[in-house]
Amino acid sequence: MKTFRYYLHPGALGLALASTAALAADPFSATAASATADNRFRPYQAWQYQTGGATQHAGALFSAMDRAAGLIELAQPGRSLSLAADGSAVAFARRDARGTVVGFGAGGMSGKFFGLEASGLAPLELAGGGKFNAPYYAMVNDASHAGVSFATSGGGRLRVGALSASSPRADPLGLLAGEHGKRFLSSAEFEQKMGRAVGIVSFGMLRESGSLLGSQQTQALALKTSPTTVFTSLSVGYALSPNSSLVAMASSGRTAGFGGADSLIGQVTSVRTVAYSVGWSRTQLWHRSDRLGLTLSVPAMVRDSTLQLGGQLAPAGRAALGYDSRTLNLRPTAVERDLELSYARVLGYQGRQGKLTGALMLRVNPGHDATARPDLLIGVRYSFGF
């Protein structure tokens, strides 16, 4: 049996699953299993783009920075509140006299409580996706979260919690009205501070229904099983000075293999995914209100897995239909590398003269595809409120 090699989108499974749509549309085509044109499948990904490395939509350039800037932040001794101006997201945390912190929220605000991003050391996010937390948190889109954190001896802290989300199934025919894909993530983190440094070790489990690693499938690709992903990550941050910090993250996950009796997907072997990132941030570089950030990351990618497809095929020279299966190698053909450079500064007293923002985003081998051209976006924006 011949093995085909497919590259993947950053959401981990991408075009390898997407190619089965062509097989469903034309079951008599012997080459349908390797088709990649007109891909309608979109797994979770921080940067939405088209197949083949086409440049992404420029409107996403400042999306994460806009979200952060649009939050109303209220802080008092022992408590904090972050609220989106339109009410779409909220995060609340409270600390008692013993150092125990309870936090909860909705609208994809888990970064306010979990991981290195809650420490404030991470650089500004441009396109989002949580590059310094394990990527599996971001796969639970617009999640509600709840957790509790306990102080331990030696300056350590143990944090446990969960995220949950439910989203409508992707169904272009409209036959799955009312059906939702569900995702639930539970995790435990141990945080240790040592002088200027902080380290976080995270362990977690992601359970999905009608989804795989944050993706959504149509009827032909429907997943009747509930894949389970176990992951671990290590995040470290170091304050180089009162105004600058260096951070890094490495994450690895393993999704148990499964089969789909009612799907074109006959069998998926165990899927191993990895992600890496390193970043540097600096405040008060040229002005007391400015902030500069630099991030280099490798988004979630599959290191090892295969997918078996089945369908009716008509071999050349034969009128009778036959059943055939193909094995797709899910390991990508290249490693995507993302570079983000961001700068923000408010103008005038308390920003009364507006805000200046600049950003640069570069992706090499986008979608972990060796044949895709690099993506580059550069933007400068001035905003002024009335």
CSV table of N, CA and C in Angstrom, one decimal, residues 7 23 41 57 59 61 97 146 170 177 188 245 248-249 271 280 321 338 343 347 372 377:
chain,number,residue,atom,x,y,z
A,7,TYR,N,1.0,17.9,3.8
A,7,TYR,CA,1.4,18.9,4.8
A,7,TYR,C,0.2,19.4,5.5
A,23,LEU,N,-12.7,13.1,-2.4
A,23,LEU,CA,-13.1,11.7,-2.6
A,23,LEU,C,-14.6,11.6,-2.4
A,41,PHE,N,-11.9,22.7,4.2
A,41,PHE,CA,-11.6,22.3,5.6
A,41,PHE,C,-10.7,23.4,6.3
A,57,HIS,N,-5.5,37.8,5.2
A,57,HIS,CA,-6.3,39.0,5.2
A,57,HIS,C,-5.7,40.0,6.1
A,59,GLY,N,-6.8,42.5,7.7
A,59,GLY,CA,-7.6,42.9,8.8
A,59,GLY,C,-7.3,42.1,10.1
A,61,LEU,N,-4.2,41.6,11.2
A,61,LEU,CA,-2.9,42.0,11.6
A,61,LEU,C,-2.9,42.5,13.0
A,97,ALA,N,-6.4,35.9,51.9
A,97,ALA,CA,-5.3,36.2,52.8
A,97,ALA,C,-4.3,35.1,52.8
A,146,ALA,N,-12.5,28.2,34.5
A,146,ALA,CA,-12.6,28.3,36.0
A,146,ALA,C,-11.4,27.6,36.5
A,170,ALA,N,-19.9,22.2,11.7
A,170,ALA,CA,-19.7,22.7,10.3
A,170,ALA,C,-20.5,21.8,9.4
A,177,ALA,N,-28.8,20.5,12.1
A,177,ALA,CA,-29.3,21.6,12.9
A,177,ALA,C,-29.3,21.3,14.4
A,188,ALA,N,-3.3,20.9,35.0
A,188,ALA,CA,-2.7,21.2,36.3
A,188,ALA,C,-1.3,21.9,36.0
A,245,SER,N,12.2,41.5,29.2
A,245,SER,CA,12.1,40.1,29.6
A,245,SER,C,12.3,39.2,28.4
A,248,ALA,N,10.2,31.8,26.8
A,248,ALA,CA,10.2,30.6,25.8
A,248,ALA,C,9.2,29.6,26.2
A,249,MET,N,8.7,28.8,25.3
A,249,MET,CA,7.8,27.8,25.5
A,249,MET,C,8.0,26.6,24.6
A,271,VAL,N,-1.6,10.5,17.1
A,271,VAL,CA,-1.1,11.8,16.5
A,271,VAL,C,-0.2,12.5,17.6
A,280,TRP,N,11.0,38.1,23.1
A,280,TRP,CA,11.6,39.2,23.9
A,280,TRP,C,10.7,40.4,23.9
A,321,LEU,N,-17.4,-1.4,-9.8
A,321,LEU,CA,-16.8,-0.6,-8.8
A,321,LEU,C,-16.1,-1.5,-7.8
A,338,ASP,N,7.3,31.4,12.3
A,338,ASP,CA,6.6,32.7,12.3
A,338,ASP,C,7.4,33.7,13.1
A,343,TYR,N,5.1,47.0,18.0
A,343,TYR,CA,5.5,48.2,18.7
A,343,TYR,C,4.2,49.0,19.0
A,347,LEU,N,0.1,58.4,22.7
A,347,LEU,CA,0.6,59.8,22.5
A,347,LEU,C,-0.1,60.8,23.4
A,372,ALA,N,5.0,26.3,-0.3
A,372,ALA,CA,4.2,27.5,-0.1
A,372,ALA,C,5.2,28.7,-0.1
A,377,LEU,N,3.3,40.5,6.1
A,377,LEU,CA,2.4,41.7,6.4
A,377,LEU,C,3.1,42.7,7.2
